[in-house]
CSV table of C-alpha atoms in Angstrom, one decimal:
chain,number,residue,atom,x,y,z
A,1,UNK,CA,127.4,85.6,75.6
A,2,UNK,CA,127.4,82.6,73.2
A,3,UNK,CA,124.2,81.2,71.7
A,4,UNK,CA,124.3,78.3,74.1
A,5,UNK,CA,124.7,80.3,77.3
A,6,UNK,CA,121.7,80.1,79.6
A,7,UNK,CA,121.3,82.7,82.4
A,8,UNK,CA,119.5,81.7,85.6
A,9,UNK,CA,117.1,84.4,87.1
A,10,UNK,CA,114.7,84.5,89.9
A,11,UNK,CA,111.6,85.7,88.1
A,12,UNK,CA,110.3,86.0,84.6
A,13,UNK,CA,107.3,88.1,83.8
A,14,UNK,CA,105.7,87.7,80.3
A,15,UNK,CA,103.4,90.6,79.5
A,16,UNK,CA,101.1,91.5,76.6
A,17,UNK,CA,102.4,95.1,76.7
A,18,UNK,CA,105.2,96.8,78.4
A,19,UNK,CA,105.7,100.6,78.8
A,20,UNK,CA,109.2,101.1,79.9
A,21,UNK,CA,108.8,105.0,80.0
A,22,UNK,CA,112.4,105.3,78.8
A,23,UNK,CA,112.8,105.6,75.9
A,24,UNK,CA,109.8,108.0,75.9
A,25,UNK,CA,106.7,106.9,74.1
A,26,UNK,CA,107.7,103.3,73.7
A,27,UNK,CA,105.3,100.3,73.9
A,28,UNK,CA,106.8,96.8,73.8
A,29,UNK,CA,104.6,93.9,72.7
A,30,UNK,CA,105.0,90.3,73.9
A,31,UNK,CA,108.2,91.0,75.9
A,32,UNK,CA,109.6,89.3,79.0
A,33,UNK,CA,111.1,91.1,82.0
A,34,UNK,CA,113.6,89.2,83.9
A,35,UNK,CA,114.4,89.8,87.6
A,36,UNK,CA,117.5,88.7,89.4
A,37,UNK,CA,117.7,89.7,93.1
A,38,UNK,CA,116.3,93.2,93.4
A,39,UNK,CA,117.2,94.3,89.9
A,40,UNK,CA,116.0,94.1,86.4
A,41,UNK,CA,118.3,91.6,84.6
A,42,UNK,CA,116.9,92.1,81.1
A,43,UNK,CA,113.9,93.0,79.0
A,44,UNK,CA,113.7,91.0,75.8
A,45,UNK,CA,111.1,89.5,73.3
A,46,UNK,CA,109.6,86.4,74.8
A,47,UNK,CA,111.1,84.1,72.2
A,48,UNK,CA,114.5,85.4,73.0
A,49,UNK,CA,113.9,84.9,76.7
A,50,UNK,CA,113.0,81.3,75.9
A,51,UNK,CA,116.5,80.8,74.5
A,52,UNK,CA,118.6,82.8,76.9
A,53,UNK,CA,117.0,82.5,80.4
A,54,UNK,CA,115.7,80.0,82.9
A,55,UNK,CA,113.7,81.3,85.7
A,56,UNK,CA,112.7,79.8,89.1
A,57,UNK,CA,109.3,81.5,88.7
A,58,UNK,CA,107.4,82.5,85.6
A,59,UNK,CA,104.3,84.7,85.5
A,60,UNK,CA,102.2,84.9,82.4
A,61,UNK,CA,100.3,88.2,82.2
A,62,UNK,CA,98.6,87.8,78.8
A,63,UNK,CA,96.1,90.7,79.1
A,64,UNK,CA,98.2,93.0,81.2
A,65,UNK,CA,100.5,96.1,80.7
A,66,UNK,CA,103.7,96.2,82.7
A,67,UNK,CA,105.2,99.5,83.7
A,68,UNK,CA,107.4,101.1,86.4
A,69,UNK,CA,106.0,101.5,89.9
A,70,UNK,CA,104.4,104.9,90.3
A,71,UNK,CA,106.0,107.7,92.4
A,72,UNK,CA,103.6,109.8,94.5
A,73,UNK,CA,105.8,112.8,95.0
A,74,UNK,CA,103.7,114.6,97.6
A,75,UNK,CA,101.3,113.6,100.4
A,76,UNK,CA,100.5,113.6,104.1
A,77,UNK,CA,100.0,109.9,104.5
A,78,UNK,CA,98.5,109.7,108.0
A,79,UNK,CA,95.8,112.3,107.0
A,80,UNK,CA,94.1,109.3,105.5
A,81,UNK,CA,92.4,109.0,108.9
A,82,UNK,CA,90.8,112.4,108.2
A,83,UNK,CA,89.4,111.4,104.8
A,84,UNK,CA,86.1,113.2,104.2
A,85,UNK,CA,86.2,114.9,107.6
A,86,UNK,CA,85.9,118.5,106.4
A,87,UNK,CA,84.9,118.6,102.7
A,88,UNK,CA,83.7,121.5,100.5
A,89,UNK,CA,85.6,124.3,102.4
A,90,UNK,CA,88.2,126.9,101.3
A,91,UNK,CA,91.8,126.1,102.1
A,92,UNK,CA,92.4,128.4,105.0
A,93,UNK,CA,89.0,127.6,106.5
A,94,UNK,CA,89.7,123.9,106.0
A,95,UNK,CA,93.1,124.3,107.7
A,96,UNK,CA,92.4,126.8,110.5
A,97,UNK,CA,88.9,125.7,111.6
A,98,UNK,CA,89.1,121.9,111.1
A,99,UNK,CA,92.4,120.3,110.2
A,100,UNK,CA,94.8,122.0,112.6
A,101,UNK,CA,92.4,121.7,115.6
A,102,UNK,CA,91.9,118.0,114.8
A,103,UNK,CA,95.7,117.5,114.5
A,104,UNK,CA,96.2,119.2,117.8
A,105,UNK,CA,93.8,116.8,119.5
A,106,UNK,CA,94.5,113.5,117.8
A,107,UNK,CA,97.9,113.4,116.2
A,108,UNK,CA,100.2,111.0,118.1
A,109,UNK,CA,102.7,108.3,117.2
A,110,UNK,CA,99.8,105.8,117.2
A,111,UNK,CA,97.7,108.0,114.9
A,112,UNK,CA,100.7,108.3,112.5
A,113,UNK,CA,101.4,104.6,112.5
A,114,UNK,CA,97.8,103.5,111.7
A,115,UNK,CA,97.2,106.4,109.2
A,116,UNK,CA,100.4,105.8,107.4
A,117,UNK,CA,99.8,102.1,107.1
A,118,UNK,CA,96.3,102.9,105.7
A,119,UNK,CA,97.8,105.2,103.1
A,120,UNK,CA,100.5,102.7,102.1
A,121,UNK,CA,97.9,100.0,101.7
A,122,UNK,CA,95.8,102.2,99.3
A,123,UNK,CA,98.9,103.4,97.4
A,124,UNK,CA,100.3,99.9,96.9
A,125,UNK,CA,96.9,98.6,95.8
A,126,UNK,CA,96.7,101.4,93.2
A,127,UNK,CA,100.2,101.2,91.7
A,128,UNK,CA,102.4,103.5,93.9
A,129,UNK,CA,105.7,101.9,94.9
A,130,UNK,CA,107.5,105.0,96.1
A,131,UNK,CA,105.9,108.0,98.0
A,132,UNK,CA,106.9,111.2,99.6
A,133,UNK,CA,105.5,112.1,102.9
A,134,UNK,CA,105.5,115.4,104.9
A,135,UNK,CA,103.8,115.1,108.3
A,136,UNK,CA,104.3,114.9,112.1
A,137,UNK,CA,106.2,112.1,113.9
A,138,UNK,CA,108.2,111.3,110.7
A,139,UNK,CA,110.3,108.7,112.6
A,140,UNK,CA,107.1,106.6,112.9
A,141,UNK,CA,106.2,107.1,109.2
A,142,UNK,CA,109.7,106.1,108.2
A,143,UNK,CA,109.6,102.9,110.3
A,144,UNK,CA,106.1,102.0,109.0
A,145,UNK,CA,107.2,102.4,105.4
A,146,UNK,CA,110.3,100.3,106.1
A,147,UNK,CA,108.4,97.6,107.8
A,148,UNK,CA,106.0,97.3,104.8
A,149,UNK,CA,108.9,97.5,102.3
A,150,UNK,CA,107.7,100.5,100.2
A,151,UNK,CA,110.2,103.1,99.1
A,152,UNK,CA,109.7,106.5,100.6
A,153,UNK,CA,111.0,110.0,101.0
A,154,UNK,CA,110.0,111.1,104.6
A,155,UNK,CA,110.2,114.9,105.0
A,156,UNK,CA,110.2,116.1,108.6
A,157,UNK,CA,108.1,119.2,109.2
A,158,UNK,CA,109.4,122.6,110.1
A,159,UNK,CA,107.1,125.5,111.2
A,160,UNK,CA,107.6,128.6,113.2
A,161,UNK,CA,105.2,127.4,115.9
A,162,UNK,CA,104.9,124.4,118.3
A,163,UNK,CA,103.0,121.2,117.2
A,164,UNK,CA,102.5,117.8,118.6
A,165,UNK,CA,106.0,116.8,117.3
A,166,UNK,CA,108.1,119.7,118.6
A,167,UNK,CA,108.5,123.1,120.3
A,168,UNK,CA,109.6,125.1,117.3
A,169,UNK,CA,112.1,125.4,114.5
A,170,UNK,CA,115.2,124.5,116.5
A,171,UNK,CA,113.5,121.4,117.9
A,172,UNK,CA,112.3,120.3,114.5
A,173,UNK,CA,115.7,120.7,112.9
A,174,UNK,CA,117.5,118.9,115.8
A,175,UNK,CA,115.1,115.9,115.6
A,176,UNK,CA,115.3,116.0,111.8
A,177,UNK,CA,119.1,115.9,111.7
A,178,UNK,CA,119.0,112.8,113.9
A,179,UNK,CA,116.4,111.2,111.6
A,180,UNK,CA,118.6,111.9,108.6
A,181,UNK,CA,121.5,110.2,110.3
A,182,UNK,CA,119.4,107.3,111.4
A,183,UNK,CA,118.2,106.4,107.9
A,184,UNK,CA,121.4,107.4,106.0
A,185,UNK,CA,122.1,104.9,103.2
A,186,UNK,CA,118.9,102.9,103.7
A,187,UNK,CA,117.7,101.1,100.5
A,188,UNK,CA,114.0,102.1,100.9
A,189,UNK,CA,113.7,105.2,103.2
A,190,UNK,CA,115.2,108.6,102.4
A,191,UNK,CA,114.8,111.6,104.7
A,192,UNK,CA,114.2,115.1,103.4
A,193,UNK,CA,113.4,118.5,105.0
A,194,UNK,CA,109.8,119.7,104.8
A,195,UNK,CA,109.3,123.4,105.7
A,196,UNK,CA,105.6,123.7,105.5
A,197,UNK,CA,105.2,126.9,103.5
A,198,UNK,CA,106.7,130.4,103.1
A,199,UNK,CA,103.9,131.9,105.2
A,200,UNK,CA,104.6,129.5,108.2
A,201,UNK,CA,108.4,129.5,108.2
A,202,UNK,CA,110.4,132.7,108.7
A,203,UNK,CA,113.7,133.6,107.1
A,204,UNK,CA,115.9,132.4,110.0
A,205,UNK,CA,114.7,128.8,110.0
A,206,UNK,CA,114.7,128.8,106.2
A,207,UNK,CA,118.4,129.7,106.3
A,208,UNK,CA,119.1,127.0,108.8
A,209,UNK,CA,117.2,124.5,106.6
A,210,UNK,CA,119.4,125.4,103.6
A,211,UNK,CA,122.6,124.8,105.8
A,212,UNK,CA,121.3,121.5,107.0
A,213,UNK,CA,120.2,120.3,103.5
A,214,UNK,CA,123.7,121.2,102.1
A,215,UNK,CA,125.6,119.6,105.0
A,216,UNK,CA,123.6,116.4,104.9
A,217,UNK,CA,123.0,116.3,101.1
A,218,UNK,CA,119.2,115.9,101.5
A,219,UNK,CA,116.3,117.3,99.5
A,220,UNK,CA,113.8,120.0,100.5
A,221,UNK,CA,110.1,119.9,99.9
A,222,UNK,CA,107.9,122.9,100.4
A,223,UNK,CA,104.3,124.0,99.7
A,224,UNK,CA,104.8,127.0,97.4
A,225,UNK,CA,102.4,129.3,95.5
A,226,UNK,CA,99.5,127.1,96.5
A,227,UNK,CA,96.9,129.9,96.3
A,228,UNK,CA,96.6,133.4,94.8
A,229,UNK,CA,96.1,134.7,98.4
A,230,UNK,CA,99.5,133.4,99.4
A,231,UNK,CA,101.2,135.3,96.7
A,232,UNK,CA,99.1,138.5,97.1
A,233,UNK,CA,99.7,138.5,100.8
A,234,UNK,CA,103.4,138.1,100.4
A,235,UNK,CA,103.5,140.9,97.9
A,236,UNK,CA,101.5,143.2,100.2
A,237,UNK,CA,103.7,142.5,103.2
A,238,UNK,CA,107.2,142.4,101.6
A,239,UNK,CA,106.9,143.4,97.9
A,240,UNK,CA,108.4,140.1,97.0
A,241,UNK,CA,106.9,136.9,95.5
A,242,UNK,CA,107.4,133.8,97.7
A,243,UNK,CA,109.4,132.1,95.0
A,244,UNK,CA,111.8,135.0,94.8
A,245,UNK,CA,112.2,135.1,98.5
A,246,UNK,CA,113.1,131.4,98.6
A,247,UNK,CA,115.6,132.0,95.8
A,248,UNK,CA,117.2,134.9,97.6
A,249,UNK,CA,117.6,132.6,100.7
A,250,UNK,CA,119.2,129.9,98.6
A,251,UNK,CA,116.3,127.5,99.0
A,252,UNK,CA,115.6,126.9,95.3
A,253,UNK,CA,118.1,124.3,93.9
A,254,UNK,CA,118.0,121.1,91.9
A,255,UNK,CA,117.3,119.4,95.3
A,256,UNK,CA,114.1,121.4,95.9
A,257,UNK,CA,110.6,120.1,95.3
A,258,UNK,CA,108.0,122.9,95.0
A,259,UNK,CA,104.5,121.6,95.7
A,260,UNK,CA,101.4,123.0,94.0
A,261,UNK,CA,102.7,126.1,92.1
A,262,UNK,CA,99.2,127.1,90.9
A,263,UNK,CA,100.3,130.7,90.6
A,264,UNK,CA,103.1,131.1,88.1
A,265,UNK,CA,104.2,134.2,86.2
A,266,UNK,CA,107.2,134.8,83.9
A,267,UNK,CA,109.5,135.5,86.8
A,268,UNK,CA,108.5,132.3,88.5
A,269,UNK,CA,109.1,130.3,85.3
A,270,UNK,CA,112.6,131.9,85.0
A,271,UNK,CA,113.5,131.1,88.6
A,272,UNK,CA,112.4,127.5,88.4
A,273,UNK,CA,114.2,126.9,85.1
A,274,UNK,CA,117.4,128.6,86.2
A,275,UNK,CA,117.6,127.0,89.6
A,276,UNK,CA,116.6,123.5,88.5
A,277,UNK,CA,113.9,123.2,91.1
A,278,UNK,CA,111.2,120.7,90.6
A,279,UNK,CA,107.4,121.2,90.7
A,280,UNK,CA,105.0,118.6,92.2
A,281,UNK,CA,101.6,119.0,90.7
A,282,UNK,CA,98.6,118.0,92.9
A,283,UNK,CA,95.6,118.6,90.6
A,284,UNK,CA,92.7,117.0,92.5
A,285,UNK,CA,93.6,118.6,95.8
A,286,UNK,CA,94.0,122.0,94.1
A,287,UNK,CA,90.7,121.6,92.3
A,288,UNK,CA,88.8,120.4,95.5
A,289,UNK,CA,90.2,123.4,97.5
A,290,UNK,CA,89.7,125.8,94.6
A,291,UNK,CA,93.4,126.7,95.0
A,292,UNK,CA,94.1,127.3,91.3
A,293,UNK,CA,95.6,125.5,88.3
A,294,UNK,CA,99.3,124.6,87.8
A,295,UNK,CA,100.3,125.5,84.3
A,296,UNK,CA,101.9,122.1,83.5
A,297,UNK,CA,102.3,122.6,79.8
A,298,UNK,CA,104.0,126.0,80.3
A,299,UNK,CA,106.3,124.6,82.9
A,300,UNK,CA,107.4,121.6,80.8
A,301,UNK,CA,108.0,123.8,77.8
A,302,UNK,CA,110.3,126.0,80.0
A,303,UNK,CA,112.3,122.9,80.9
A,304,UNK,CA,111.0,122.5,84.4
A,305,UNK,CA,110.7,118.9,85.7
A,306,UNK,CA,107.0,118.3,86.8
A,307,UNK,CA,106.2,115.4,89.0
A,308,UNK,CA,102.8,114.5,90.5
A,309,UNK,CA,101.3,113.9,93.9
A,310,UNK,CA,98.0,113.2,95.4
A,311,UNK,CA,98.4,115.4,98.5
A,312,UNK,CA,96.7,114.0,101.6
A,313,UNK,CA,93.4,112.0,101.5
A,314,UNK,CA,91.8,114.7,103.6
A,315,UNK,CA,91.9,117.0,100.6
A,316,UNK,CA,91.6,114.7,97.6
A,317,UNK,CA,90.0,112.2,98.9
A,318,UNK,CA,91.9,109.2,97.6
A,319,UNK,CA,95.5,108.2,96.9
A,320,UNK,CA,94.9,106.6,93.5
A,321,UNK,CA,97.7,108.0,91.3
A,322,UNK,CA,96.1,106.8,88.1
A,323,UNK,CA,93.0,108.8,88.8
A,324,UNK,CA,95.3,111.8,89.6
A,325,UNK,CA,97.0,111.3,86.2
A,326,UNK,CA,93.7,111.3,84.3
A,327,UNK,CA,92.7,114.5,86.1
A,328,UNK,CA,96.1,116.1,85.4
A,329,UNK,CA,96.0,115.3,81.7
A,330,UNK,CA,92.5,116.7,81.2
A,331,UNK,CA,93.3,119.8,83.3
A,332,UNK,CA,96.5,120.5,81.5
A,333,UNK,CA,94.7,120.6,78.2
A,334,UNK,CA,92.0,122.9,79.5
A,335,UNK,CA,94.6,125.3,81.1
A,336,UNK,CA,96.8,125.3,78.0
A,337,UNK,CA,93.7,125.4,75.7
A,338,UNK,CA,95.5,122.7,73.7
A,339,UNK,CA,94.2,119.2,73.3
A,340,UNK,CA,97.7,118.0,72.7
A,341,UNK,CA,99.1,119.2,76.0
A,342,UNK,CA,100.2,116.5,78.4
A,343,UNK,CA,99.8,113.4,76.3
A,344,UNK,CA,99.1,110.0,77.9
A,345,UNK,CA,102.8,109.1,77.7
A,346,UNK,CA,103.8,112.4,79.2
A,347,UNK,CA,101.4,111.9,82.1
A,348,UNK,CA,102.9,108.5,82.8
A,349,UNK,CA,106.3,110.1,82.8
A,350,UNK,CA,105.2,112.5,85.5
A,351,UNK,CA,104.3,109.7,87.8
A,352,UNK,CA,107.4,107.6,87.0
A,353,UNK,CA,110.7,109.0,85.8
A,354,UNK,CA,109.8,112.7,86.6
A,355,UNK,CA,108.9,111.7,90.1
A,356,UNK,CA,112.0,109.7,90.5
A,357,UNK,CA,114.0,112.7,89.2
A,358,UNK,CA,112.4,115.1,91.6
A,359,UNK,CA,113.3,112.7,94.5
A,360,UNK,CA,116.8,112.3,93.2
A,361,UNK,CA,116.3,108.6,92.4
A,362,UNK,CA,116.1,108.5,88.6
A,363,UNK,CA,119.2,106.3,88.4
A,364,UNK,CA,117.4,103.6,90.4
A,365,UNK,CA,113.7,103.8,89.7
A,366,UNK,CA,111.1,105.4,87.4
A,367,UNK,CA,111.6,103.3,84.3
A,368,UNK,CA,112.0,99.7,83.2
A,369,UNK,CA,115.6,99.5,82.3
A,370,UNK,CA,118.3,96.8,82.7
A,371,UNK,CA,120.1,97.3,86.0
A,372,UNK,CA,117.4,99.4,87.7
A,373,UNK,CA,115.6,98.3,90.8
A,374,UNK,CA,112.7,95.9,90.1
A,375,UNK,CA,109.9,98.2,91.1
A,376,UNK,CA,107.2,97.1,88.7
A,377,UNK,CA,103.4,97.1,88.5
A,378,UNK,CA,101.0,95.2,86.3
A,379,UNK,CA,97.6,96.5,85.2
A,380,UNK,CA,94.9,94.0,84.0
A,381,UNK,CA,93.2,95.3,80.9
A,382,UNK,CA,91.0,92.3,80.3
A,383,UNK,CA,87.8,93.9,81.6
A,384,UNK,CA,85.3,93.9,78.7
A,385,UNK,CA,84.5,97.6,79.3
A,386,UNK,CA,88.2,98.3,78.6
A,387,UNK,CA,87.8,97.0,75.1
A,388,UNK,CA,88.9,97.6,72.4
A,389,UNK,CA,92.5,98.5,73.3
A,390,UNK,CA,94.3,100.5,70.6
A,391,UNK,CA,96.8,102.2,72.9
A,392,UNK,CA,97.5,100.8,76.4
A,393,UNK,CA,99.0,104.1,77.5
A,394,UNK,CA,95.9,106.0,76.6
A,395,UNK,CA,93.8,103.4,78.5
A,396,UNK,CA,95.9,103.8,81.6
A,397,UNK,CA,95.3,107.6,81.7
A,398,UNK,CA,91.8,108.0,80.3
A,399,UNK,CA,89.9,104.7,80.7
A,400,UNK,CA,90.6,103.2,84.0
A,401,UNK,CA,91.9,103.7,87.6
A,402,UNK,CA,94.4,101.9,89.7
A,403,UNK,CA,92.1,99.3,91.2
A,404,UNK,CA,92.7,97.2,88.1
A,405,UNK,CA,96.3,96.7,89.3
A,406,UNK,CA,96.9,93.0,89.7
A,407,UNK,CA,100.6,92.8,90.7
A,408,UNK,CA,103.3,94.9,92.2
A,409,UNK,CA,106.9,94.3,93.1
A,410,UNK,CA,109.3,96.5,95.0
A,411,UNK,CA,112.9,95.3,94.6
A,412,UNK,CA,111.6,92.1,93.1
A,413,UNK,CA,109.5,91.3,96.2
A,414,UNK,CA,105.8,90.9,95.6
A,415,UNK,CA,103.7,93.5,97.3
A,416,UNK,CA,100.4,92.8,95.5
A,417,UNK,CA,99.5,89.4,94.0
A,418,UNK,CA,96.3,88.9,92.1
A,419,UNK,CA,95.0,92.1,93.5
A,420,UNK,CA,95.7,91.2,97.2
A,421,UNK,CA,98.2,92.9,99.4
A,422,UNK,CA,100.9,90.5,100.6
A,423,UNK,CA,102.5,92.4,103.5
A,424,UNK,CA,99.6,94.3,105.2
A,425,UNK,CA,97.0,92.7,107.4
A,426,UNK,CA,93.9,94.4,105.9
A,427,UNK,CA,91.3,93.1,108.5
A,428,UNK,CA,93.4,94.3,111.4
A,429,UNK,CA,94.0,97.6,109.6
A,430,UNK,CA,90.2,98.1,109.1
A,431,UNK,CA,89.6,97.6,112.8
A,432,UNK,CA,92.3,100.2,113.7
A,433,UNK,CA,90.8,102.7,111.2
A,434,UNK,CA,87.3,102.2,112.6
A,435,UNK,CA,88.7,102.9,116.1
A,436,UNK,CA,90.1,106.2,115.0
A,437,UNK,CA,87.0,107.2,113.1
A,438,UNK,CA,84.9,106.7,116.2
A,439,UNK,CA,87.3,108.9,118.2
A,440,UNK,CA,87.4,111.6,115.7
A,441,UNK,CA,83.6,111.6,115.2
A,442,UNK,CA,83.1,112.0,119.0
A,443,UNK,CA,85.4,115.0,119.0
């Protein structure tokens, strides 16, 4: 390119700070990000952008930090309609006596559509641009995500017993295989397999899941080592830890996402590191259900990729990933008994490039790099109670939550502008949620 060459782009974003995530620990000051089509064309100092680029639209974000859109690597989106329904209960009581009975009564395609849209609205408004979902009627969740334009990994459920979505493992896998084919190659929606947990899926279906995942080249996401009881019960019944059982069945691979992992010993660490399986940490849900503490620092030092998820709003009770990161950073320090464990930049990586890596999309999203998809968020740090700002990364983790998000783009398309959602009718959504709340309250 000669000095006189001018490149035309669609959008130019001038930001006070930019945290690209890759290279790690980098903060860029007074830079411009250029978008052409659905990709990042360049990231350069603003004065260089003046010389080299002409944009159809320019946005000046003088008090903002720009960073990659966040990846919420685990959740049950439609459970947003159950937010606060059965709080302050142990996991199995919460599931057996409240959540599963409510699901049996209310879960339907309409419930999934409205609950998923509610979750997507909250996630977009707080910085998430890609999420993983594991719930019933995944075909409805996939279509809802596609309609809004958010990136997603939709994991269809597999359990040993019938649910509203199917009669049992064979039915789940048949429907799931069709869903994989339906969304194959889609730019926003990817389909994965979601066996619920080792204690709800027997060996035969797990073997079938491995075969399907290999034949279709899709990921597997499973709740694993969520509680001490889960591990103790497995040891009592079989003499084998759940992680070892999954490894023996061929389920632990670089395409496997292990959610929770609050119970980790040396053998688990070795298995995770050797197989390349990923861990998805859900700190607030684990704390609220008193499930245990994922040893994030220990996992990362062993070379295990650790992403982060909110879990469902029924056990969190929000989907603000910035709040989740603050909790994760503080919890990691307490668990490791090391104030340097999980720094602000490392926490941001968990919700960006680590999440993208867990979902197999690190070549496309998770960092601000030339050629990657333009999935970008902007956080307004102008609030006087955010001042002074010595380190914007530290502020993002320790001093504020996602409601200070001002802008969001997915593939260069605005999803949030000046704090307002652009593709979701919020008043209509509120009416739909109110309808479900009344039905659920009436029982």
